[in-house]
Short mmCIF file of C-alpha atoms in Angstrom, two decimals:
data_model
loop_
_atom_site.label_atom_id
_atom_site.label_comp_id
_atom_site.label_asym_id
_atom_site.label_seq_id
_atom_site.Cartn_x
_atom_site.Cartn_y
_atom_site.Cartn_z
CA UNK A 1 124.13 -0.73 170.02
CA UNK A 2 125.52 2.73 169.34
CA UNK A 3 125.66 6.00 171.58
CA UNK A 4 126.81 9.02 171.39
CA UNK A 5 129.05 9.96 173.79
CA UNK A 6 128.97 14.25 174.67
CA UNK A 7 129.91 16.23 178.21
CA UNK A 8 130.77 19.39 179.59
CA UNK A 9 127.97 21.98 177.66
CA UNK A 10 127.84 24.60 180.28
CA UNK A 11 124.36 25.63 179.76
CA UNK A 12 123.94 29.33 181.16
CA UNK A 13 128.14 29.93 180.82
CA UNK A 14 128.38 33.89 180.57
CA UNK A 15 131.10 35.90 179.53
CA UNK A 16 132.78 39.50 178.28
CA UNK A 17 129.49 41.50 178.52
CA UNK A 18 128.23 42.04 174.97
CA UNK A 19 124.71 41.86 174.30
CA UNK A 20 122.51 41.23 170.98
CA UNK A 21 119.53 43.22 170.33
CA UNK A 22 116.77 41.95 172.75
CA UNK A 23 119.88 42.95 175.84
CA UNK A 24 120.79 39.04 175.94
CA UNK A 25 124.52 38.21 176.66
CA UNK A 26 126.02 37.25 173.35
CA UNK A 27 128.30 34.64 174.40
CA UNK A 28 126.10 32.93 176.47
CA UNK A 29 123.50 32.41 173.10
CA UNK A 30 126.33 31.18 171.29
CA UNK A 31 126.21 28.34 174.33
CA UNK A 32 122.63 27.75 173.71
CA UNK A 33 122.96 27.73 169.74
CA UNK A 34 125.50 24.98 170.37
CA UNK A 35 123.59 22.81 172.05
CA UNK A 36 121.00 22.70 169.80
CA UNK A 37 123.08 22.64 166.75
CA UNK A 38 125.15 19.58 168.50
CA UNK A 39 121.08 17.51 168.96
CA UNK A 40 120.48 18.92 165.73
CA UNK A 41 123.35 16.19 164.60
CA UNK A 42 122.67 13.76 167.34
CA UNK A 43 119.35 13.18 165.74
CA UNK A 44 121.10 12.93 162.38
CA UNK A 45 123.03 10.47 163.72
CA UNK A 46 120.06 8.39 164.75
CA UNK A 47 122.17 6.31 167.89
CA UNK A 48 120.13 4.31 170.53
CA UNK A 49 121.48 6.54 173.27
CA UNK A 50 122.98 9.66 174.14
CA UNK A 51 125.04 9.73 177.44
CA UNK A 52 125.93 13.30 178.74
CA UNK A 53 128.79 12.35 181.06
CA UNK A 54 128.38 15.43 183.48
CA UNK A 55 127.91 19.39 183.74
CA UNK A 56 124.98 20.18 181.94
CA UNK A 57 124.40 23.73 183.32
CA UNK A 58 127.56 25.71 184.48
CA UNK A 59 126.01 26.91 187.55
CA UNK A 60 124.22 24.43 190.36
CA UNK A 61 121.32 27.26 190.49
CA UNK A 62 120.93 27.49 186.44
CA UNK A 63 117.91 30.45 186.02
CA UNK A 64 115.04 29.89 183.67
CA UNK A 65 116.83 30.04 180.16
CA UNK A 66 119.25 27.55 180.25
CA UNK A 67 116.65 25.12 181.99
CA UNK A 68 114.52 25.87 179.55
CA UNK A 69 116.94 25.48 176.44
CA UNK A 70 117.55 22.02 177.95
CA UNK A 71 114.37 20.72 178.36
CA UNK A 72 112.89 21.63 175.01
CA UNK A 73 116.37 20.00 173.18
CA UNK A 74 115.57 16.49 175.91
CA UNK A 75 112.33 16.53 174.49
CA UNK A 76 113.59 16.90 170.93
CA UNK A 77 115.89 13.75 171.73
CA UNK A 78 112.94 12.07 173.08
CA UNK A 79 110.58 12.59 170.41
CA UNK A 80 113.24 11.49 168.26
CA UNK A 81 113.38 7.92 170.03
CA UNK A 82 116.90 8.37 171.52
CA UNK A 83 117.23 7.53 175.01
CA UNK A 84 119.12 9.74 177.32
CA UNK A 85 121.56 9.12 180.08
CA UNK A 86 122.79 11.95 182.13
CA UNK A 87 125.03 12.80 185.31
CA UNK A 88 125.70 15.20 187.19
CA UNK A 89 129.22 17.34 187.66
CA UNK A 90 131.23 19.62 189.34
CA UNK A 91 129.49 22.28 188.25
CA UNK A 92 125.94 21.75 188.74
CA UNK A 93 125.99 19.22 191.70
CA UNK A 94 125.19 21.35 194.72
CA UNK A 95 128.19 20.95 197.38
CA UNK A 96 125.74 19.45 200.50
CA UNK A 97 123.06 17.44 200.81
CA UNK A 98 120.54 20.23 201.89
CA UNK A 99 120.29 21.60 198.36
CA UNK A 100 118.18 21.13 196.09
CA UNK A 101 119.93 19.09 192.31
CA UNK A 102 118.25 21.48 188.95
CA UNK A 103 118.16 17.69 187.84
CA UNK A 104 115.20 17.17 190.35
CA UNK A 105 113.06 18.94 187.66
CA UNK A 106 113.45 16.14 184.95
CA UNK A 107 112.64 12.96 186.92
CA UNK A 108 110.26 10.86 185.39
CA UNK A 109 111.07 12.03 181.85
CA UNK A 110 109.98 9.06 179.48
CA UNK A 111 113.19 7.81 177.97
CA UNK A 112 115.57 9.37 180.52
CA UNK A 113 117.61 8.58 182.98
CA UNK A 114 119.56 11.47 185.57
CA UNK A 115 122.10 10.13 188.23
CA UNK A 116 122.60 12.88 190.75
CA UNK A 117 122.26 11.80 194.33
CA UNK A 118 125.97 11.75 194.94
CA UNK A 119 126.20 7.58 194.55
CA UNK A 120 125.97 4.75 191.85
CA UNK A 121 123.03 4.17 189.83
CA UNK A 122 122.69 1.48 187.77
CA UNK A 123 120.44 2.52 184.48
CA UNK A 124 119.33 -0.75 182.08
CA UNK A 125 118.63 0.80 178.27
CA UNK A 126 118.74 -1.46 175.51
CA UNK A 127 121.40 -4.52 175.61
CA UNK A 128 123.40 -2.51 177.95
CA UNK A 129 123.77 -1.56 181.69
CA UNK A 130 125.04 1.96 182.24
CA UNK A 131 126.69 2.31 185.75
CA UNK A 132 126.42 5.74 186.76
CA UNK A 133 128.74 7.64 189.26
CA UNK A 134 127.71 11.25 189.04
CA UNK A 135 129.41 14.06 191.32
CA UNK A 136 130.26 12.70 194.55
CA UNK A 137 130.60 15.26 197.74
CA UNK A 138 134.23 14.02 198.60
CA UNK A 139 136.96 12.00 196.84
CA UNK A 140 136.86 8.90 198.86
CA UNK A 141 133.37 8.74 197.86
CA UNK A 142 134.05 7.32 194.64
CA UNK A 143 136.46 4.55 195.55
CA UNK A 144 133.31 3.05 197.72
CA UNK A 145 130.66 3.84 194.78
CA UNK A 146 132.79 2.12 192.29
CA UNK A 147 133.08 -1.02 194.67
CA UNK A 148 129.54 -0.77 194.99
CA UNK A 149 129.40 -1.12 190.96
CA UNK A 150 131.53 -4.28 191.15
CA UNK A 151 129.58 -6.12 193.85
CA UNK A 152 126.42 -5.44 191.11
CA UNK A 153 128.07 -6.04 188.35
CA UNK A 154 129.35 -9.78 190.07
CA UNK A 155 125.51 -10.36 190.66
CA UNK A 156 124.80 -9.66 186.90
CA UNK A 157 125.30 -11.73 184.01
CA UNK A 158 126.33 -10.76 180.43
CA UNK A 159 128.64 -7.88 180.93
CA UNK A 160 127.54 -5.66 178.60
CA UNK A 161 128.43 -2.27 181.11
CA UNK A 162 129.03 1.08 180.10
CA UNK A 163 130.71 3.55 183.25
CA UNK A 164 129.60 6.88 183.25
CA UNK A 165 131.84 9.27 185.08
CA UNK A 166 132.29 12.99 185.57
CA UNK A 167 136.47 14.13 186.90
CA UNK A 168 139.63 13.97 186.04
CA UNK A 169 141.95 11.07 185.44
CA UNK A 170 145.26 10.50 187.53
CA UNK A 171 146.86 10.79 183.53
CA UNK A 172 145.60 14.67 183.01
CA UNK A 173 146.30 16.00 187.02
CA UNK A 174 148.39 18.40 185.49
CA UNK A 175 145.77 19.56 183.19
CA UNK A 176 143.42 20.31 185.94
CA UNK A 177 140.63 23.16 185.61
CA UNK A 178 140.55 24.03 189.32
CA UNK A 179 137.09 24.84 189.75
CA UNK A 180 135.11 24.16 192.37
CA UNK A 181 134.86 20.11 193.16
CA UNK A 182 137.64 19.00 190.82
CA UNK A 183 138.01 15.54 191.64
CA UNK A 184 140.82 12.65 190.76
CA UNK A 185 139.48 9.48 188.78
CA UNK A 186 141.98 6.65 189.80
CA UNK A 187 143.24 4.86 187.15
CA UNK A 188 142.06 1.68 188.35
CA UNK A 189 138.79 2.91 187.87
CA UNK A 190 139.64 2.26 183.90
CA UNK A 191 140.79 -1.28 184.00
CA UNK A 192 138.42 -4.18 183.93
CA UNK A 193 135.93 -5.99 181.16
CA UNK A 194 134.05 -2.82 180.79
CA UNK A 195 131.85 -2.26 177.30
CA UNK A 196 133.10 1.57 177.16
CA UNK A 197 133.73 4.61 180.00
CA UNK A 198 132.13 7.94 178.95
CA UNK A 199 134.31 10.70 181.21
CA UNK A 200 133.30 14.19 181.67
CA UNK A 201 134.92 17.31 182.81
CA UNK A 202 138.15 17.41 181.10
CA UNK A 203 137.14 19.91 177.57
CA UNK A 204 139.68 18.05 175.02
CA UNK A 205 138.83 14.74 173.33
CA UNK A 206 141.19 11.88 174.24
CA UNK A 207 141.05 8.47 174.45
CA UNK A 208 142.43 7.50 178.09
CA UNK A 209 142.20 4.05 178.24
CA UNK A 210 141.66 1.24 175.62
CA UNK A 211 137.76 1.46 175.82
CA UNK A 212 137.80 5.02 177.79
CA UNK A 213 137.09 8.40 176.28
CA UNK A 214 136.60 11.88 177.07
CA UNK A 215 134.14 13.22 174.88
CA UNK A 216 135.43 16.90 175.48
CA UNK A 217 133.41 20.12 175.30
CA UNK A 218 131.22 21.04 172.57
CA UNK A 219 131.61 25.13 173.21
CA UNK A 220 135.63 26.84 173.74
CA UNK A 221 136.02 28.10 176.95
CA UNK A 222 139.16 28.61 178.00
CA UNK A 223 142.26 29.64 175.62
CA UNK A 224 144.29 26.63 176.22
CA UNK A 225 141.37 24.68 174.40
CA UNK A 226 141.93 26.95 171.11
CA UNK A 227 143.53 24.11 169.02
CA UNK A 228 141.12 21.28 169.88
CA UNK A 229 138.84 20.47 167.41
CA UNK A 230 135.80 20.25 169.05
CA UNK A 231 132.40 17.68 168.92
CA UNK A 232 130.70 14.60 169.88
CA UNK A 233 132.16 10.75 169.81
CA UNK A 234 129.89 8.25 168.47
CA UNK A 235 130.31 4.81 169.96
CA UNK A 236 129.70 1.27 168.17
CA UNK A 237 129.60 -0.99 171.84
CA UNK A 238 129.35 -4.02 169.62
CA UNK A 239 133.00 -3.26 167.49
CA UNK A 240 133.89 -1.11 170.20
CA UNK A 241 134.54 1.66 167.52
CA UNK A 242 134.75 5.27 168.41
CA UNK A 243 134.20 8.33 166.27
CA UNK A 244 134.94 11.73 166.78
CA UNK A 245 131.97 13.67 165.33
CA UNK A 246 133.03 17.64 164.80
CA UNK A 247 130.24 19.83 165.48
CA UNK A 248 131.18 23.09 166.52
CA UNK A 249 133.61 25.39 164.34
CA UNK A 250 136.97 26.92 165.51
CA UNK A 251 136.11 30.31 166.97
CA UNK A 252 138.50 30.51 169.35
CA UNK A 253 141.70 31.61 168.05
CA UNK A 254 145.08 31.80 170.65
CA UNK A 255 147.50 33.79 167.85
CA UNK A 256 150.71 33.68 168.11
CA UNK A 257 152.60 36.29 169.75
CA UNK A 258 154.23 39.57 168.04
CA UNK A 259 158.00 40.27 168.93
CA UNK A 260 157.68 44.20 169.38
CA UNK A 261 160.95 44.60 170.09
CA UNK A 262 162.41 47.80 168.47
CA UNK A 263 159.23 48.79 166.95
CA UNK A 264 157.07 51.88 167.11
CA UNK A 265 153.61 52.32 168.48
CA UNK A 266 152.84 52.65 164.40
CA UNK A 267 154.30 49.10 163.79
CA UNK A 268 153.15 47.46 166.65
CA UNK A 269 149.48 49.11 165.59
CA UNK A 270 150.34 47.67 161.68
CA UNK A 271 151.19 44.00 162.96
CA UNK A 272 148.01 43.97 165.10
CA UNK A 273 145.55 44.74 162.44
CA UNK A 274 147.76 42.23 159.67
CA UNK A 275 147.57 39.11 162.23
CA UNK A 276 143.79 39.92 162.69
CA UNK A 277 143.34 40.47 159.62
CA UNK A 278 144.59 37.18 158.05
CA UNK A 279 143.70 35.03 161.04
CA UNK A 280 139.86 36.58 160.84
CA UNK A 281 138.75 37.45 163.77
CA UNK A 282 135.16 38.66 162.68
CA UNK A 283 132.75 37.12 165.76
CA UNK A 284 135.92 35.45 167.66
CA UNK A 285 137.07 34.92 170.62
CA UNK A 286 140.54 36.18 170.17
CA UNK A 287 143.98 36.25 172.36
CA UNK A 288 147.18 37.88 171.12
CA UNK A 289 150.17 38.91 172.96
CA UNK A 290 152.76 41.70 172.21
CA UNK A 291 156.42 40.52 173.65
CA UNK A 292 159.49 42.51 174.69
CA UNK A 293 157.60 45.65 174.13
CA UNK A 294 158.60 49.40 175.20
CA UNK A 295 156.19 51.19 177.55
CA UNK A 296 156.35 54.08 175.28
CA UNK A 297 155.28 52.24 172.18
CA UNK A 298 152.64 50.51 174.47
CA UNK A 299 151.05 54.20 175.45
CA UNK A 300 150.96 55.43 172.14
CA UNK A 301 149.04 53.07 170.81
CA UNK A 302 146.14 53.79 169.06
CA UNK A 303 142.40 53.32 170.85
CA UNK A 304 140.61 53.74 167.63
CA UNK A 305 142.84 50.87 166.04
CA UNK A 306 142.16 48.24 168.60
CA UNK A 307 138.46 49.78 169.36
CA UNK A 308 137.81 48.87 165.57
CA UNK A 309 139.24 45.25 165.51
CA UNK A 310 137.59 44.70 168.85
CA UNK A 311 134.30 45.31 167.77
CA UNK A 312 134.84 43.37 164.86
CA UNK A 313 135.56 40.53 166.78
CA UNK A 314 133.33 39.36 169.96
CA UNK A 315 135.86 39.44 172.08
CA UNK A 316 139.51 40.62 171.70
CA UNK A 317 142.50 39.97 174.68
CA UNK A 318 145.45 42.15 174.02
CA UNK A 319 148.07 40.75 176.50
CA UNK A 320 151.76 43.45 176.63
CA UNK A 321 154.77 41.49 177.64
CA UNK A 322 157.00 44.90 178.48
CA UNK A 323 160.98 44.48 177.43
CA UNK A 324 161.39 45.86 181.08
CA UNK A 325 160.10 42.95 182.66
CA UNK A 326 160.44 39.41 183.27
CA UNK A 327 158.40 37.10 180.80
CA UNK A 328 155.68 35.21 182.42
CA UNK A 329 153.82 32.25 181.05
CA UNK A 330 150.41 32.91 180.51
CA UNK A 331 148.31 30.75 182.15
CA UNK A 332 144.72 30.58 182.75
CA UNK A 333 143.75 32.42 185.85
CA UNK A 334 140.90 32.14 187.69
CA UNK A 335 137.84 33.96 185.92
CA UNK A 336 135.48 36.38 187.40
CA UNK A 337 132.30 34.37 185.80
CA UNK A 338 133.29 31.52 187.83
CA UNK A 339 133.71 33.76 191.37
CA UNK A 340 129.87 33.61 192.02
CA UNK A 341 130.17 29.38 191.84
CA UNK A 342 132.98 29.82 193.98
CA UNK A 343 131.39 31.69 196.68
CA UNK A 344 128.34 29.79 196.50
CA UNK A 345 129.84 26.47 196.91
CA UNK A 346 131.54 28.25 200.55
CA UNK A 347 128.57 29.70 201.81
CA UNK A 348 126.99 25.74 201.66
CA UNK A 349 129.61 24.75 203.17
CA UNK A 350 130.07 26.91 206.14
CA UNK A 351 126.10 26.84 206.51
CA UNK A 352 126.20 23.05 206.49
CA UNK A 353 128.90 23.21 208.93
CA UNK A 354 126.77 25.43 211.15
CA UNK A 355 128.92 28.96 211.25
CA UNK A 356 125.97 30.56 208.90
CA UNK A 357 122.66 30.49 210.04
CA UNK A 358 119.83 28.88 207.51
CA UNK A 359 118.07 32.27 208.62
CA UNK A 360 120.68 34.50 206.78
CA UNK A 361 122.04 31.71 204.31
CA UNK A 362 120.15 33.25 201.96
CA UNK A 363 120.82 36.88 202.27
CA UNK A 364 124.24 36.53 202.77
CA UNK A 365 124.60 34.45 199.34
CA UNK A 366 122.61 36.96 197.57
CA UNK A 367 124.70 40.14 199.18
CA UNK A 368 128.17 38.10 198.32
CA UNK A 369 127.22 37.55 194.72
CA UNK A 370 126.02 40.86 194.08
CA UNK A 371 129.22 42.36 195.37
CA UNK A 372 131.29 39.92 192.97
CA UNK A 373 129.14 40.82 190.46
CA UNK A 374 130.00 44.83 190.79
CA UNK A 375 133.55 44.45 191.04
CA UNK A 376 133.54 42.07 188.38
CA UNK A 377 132.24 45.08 186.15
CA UNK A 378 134.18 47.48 187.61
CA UNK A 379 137.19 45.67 186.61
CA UNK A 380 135.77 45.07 183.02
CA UNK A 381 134.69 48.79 182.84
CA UNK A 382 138.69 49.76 184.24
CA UNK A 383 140.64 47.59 181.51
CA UNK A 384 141.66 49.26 178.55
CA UNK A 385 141.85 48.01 174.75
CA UNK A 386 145.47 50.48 175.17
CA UNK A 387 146.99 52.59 177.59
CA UNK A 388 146.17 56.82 176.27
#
């Protein structure tokens, strides 16, 4: 039996505010254009299965597009005789038991199976059992959902199991995302006689365990995933095989810095435009920072220069690193597309816990996100390509 073995596509991800022609957000197609391209080879591939090892939508409350871009590529799997296994993450797990999974709209597809109710599922497709632990509401929850799998499992003859899980291992802690529901995998969780362990949430490929994978992210989201190669894994469970499938092309490019030290505005305007220029940023997702630069140089910079190369590219992160100041380490900050989740994962909790009404839940979630959503602008609208 083979599957294919993908995770972590984000459907309805959002970011740096440039729209095509019909006013939708550019990056956020480029999402949607991924997914399909990444079934596109899935049915190529022809595998018995396809097991989506958590976060699906980006958001718990995904709106009508990236439901819909989902269900028509499910279908498309389904019509193509591939059976689907799916659970649920971080990300689009709601954070109580009073809400509402998106996943509750696809139960009772033909040919696929959804774990999202916080607990172990057990899903039989072809010669295999696929143990599913989707998103669980605390970490402890796990520990007694994997014992759970073991008492079934000791009932059960054969052992032909696959574990689906969405987190991160004890291995990668260090390498955490810190979002919202970020939870440990033990690493006892990856010993045993299983078949194969599909893991979710972590965006990189890499092989964890002898028969445990993350499949990684098809889309880049973050800068730190620039070098990855990114795709799908395709899984022989017989051999016990794995192959990394590349789907998606590098457009994410982290370049490496320019030392600015002792130059003009002029040269530091000349080095921008060569490293853009033989890097390629057309359509990109680019990050480049200037070190030990002078203030002056940094104010004289040209706003036509980096206007140009910054519409040329889809999105373009100048980062000055002044000689006057201590270097920091960039690292990946919390980002304002992500606030909204944030907030809407504490106003569940504190109405779950009682302190917020169920009679003002709702306006009060709406108010808060619309007020993130205007300063999130605002800031946008404030940053500069250069200093005048």
């Amino acid at each position: 039996m083979k599957i294919v073995h993908m995770a972590d596509s984000h459907l309805g991800f959002s970011a740096y505010g440039r729209v095509d022609r019909w006013g939708r957000n550019q990056r956020e197609e480029m999402v949607y254009q991924g997914f399909s391209k990444t079934v596109d080879k899935i049915i190529d591939l022809s595998p018995d299965a396809v097991v989506h090892a958590g976060d699906v939508f980006h958001h718990v409350r995904p709106r009508i597009r990236p439901l819909y871009v989902f269900q028509q590529n499910l279908e498309r799997l389904v019509e193509a005789g591939i059976q689907v296994v799916i659970i649920s993450g971080n990300h689009d797990a709601p954070k109580s038991y009073a809400s509402l999974s998106p996943f509750s709209l696809f139960e009772g597809m033909e040919g696929v199976q959804i774990a999202h109710r916080y607990r172990h599922e057990c899903f039989e497709v072809g010669d295999h059992h696929f143990h599913c632990i989707p998103f669980c509401l605390s970490p402890e929850d796990y520990m007694e959902e994997f014992r759970k799998m073991q008492e079934l499992r000791a009932e059960m003859s054969g052992g032909r199991d696959v574990l689906v899980m969405h987190g991160l291992v004890e291995a990668l802690w260090d390498r955490r995302l810190r979002t919202v529901g970020e939870h440990e995998i033990a690493e006892s969780f990856l010993k045993g006689d299983l078949t194969y362990i599909a893991l979710g949430h972590y965006h990189g490929q890499a092989r964890v365990a002898k028969n445990a994978w993350y499949s990684g992210s098809v889309e880049y989201f973050r800068f730190s995933e620039a070098k990855d190669e990114k795709g799908i894994l395709l899984v022989d469970l017989e051999s016990g095989r794995v192959e990394q499938i590349p789907v998606q092309e590098r457009y994410m490019l982290d370049l490496d810095p320019i030392d600015c030290g002792g130059l003009s505005s002029r040269e530091v305007e000349e080095g921008i435009s060569a490293v853009c220029q033989r890097r390629g940023i057309k359509e990109k997702i680019v990050r480049l920072r200037l070190t030990d630069l002078s203030r002056e140089a940094y104010r004289s910079l040209s706003r036509r220069i980096v206007g140009e190369l910054r519409t040329e590219a889809l999105h373009l992160e100048i980062i000055p690193e002044f000689s006057d100041e201590p270097s920091l380490r960039v690292t990946e900050p919390v980002r304002a597309e992500d606030l909204p989740q944030e907030f809407e994962t504490f106003v569940e909790g504190e109405a779950a816990g009682g302190s917020i009404p169920p009679a003002i839940r709702e306006e009060v979630l709406g108010y808060g996100t619309e007020l993130l959503a205007r300063i999130s602008a605002k800031r946008r609208t404030e940053r500069l390509d250069a200093p005048q």
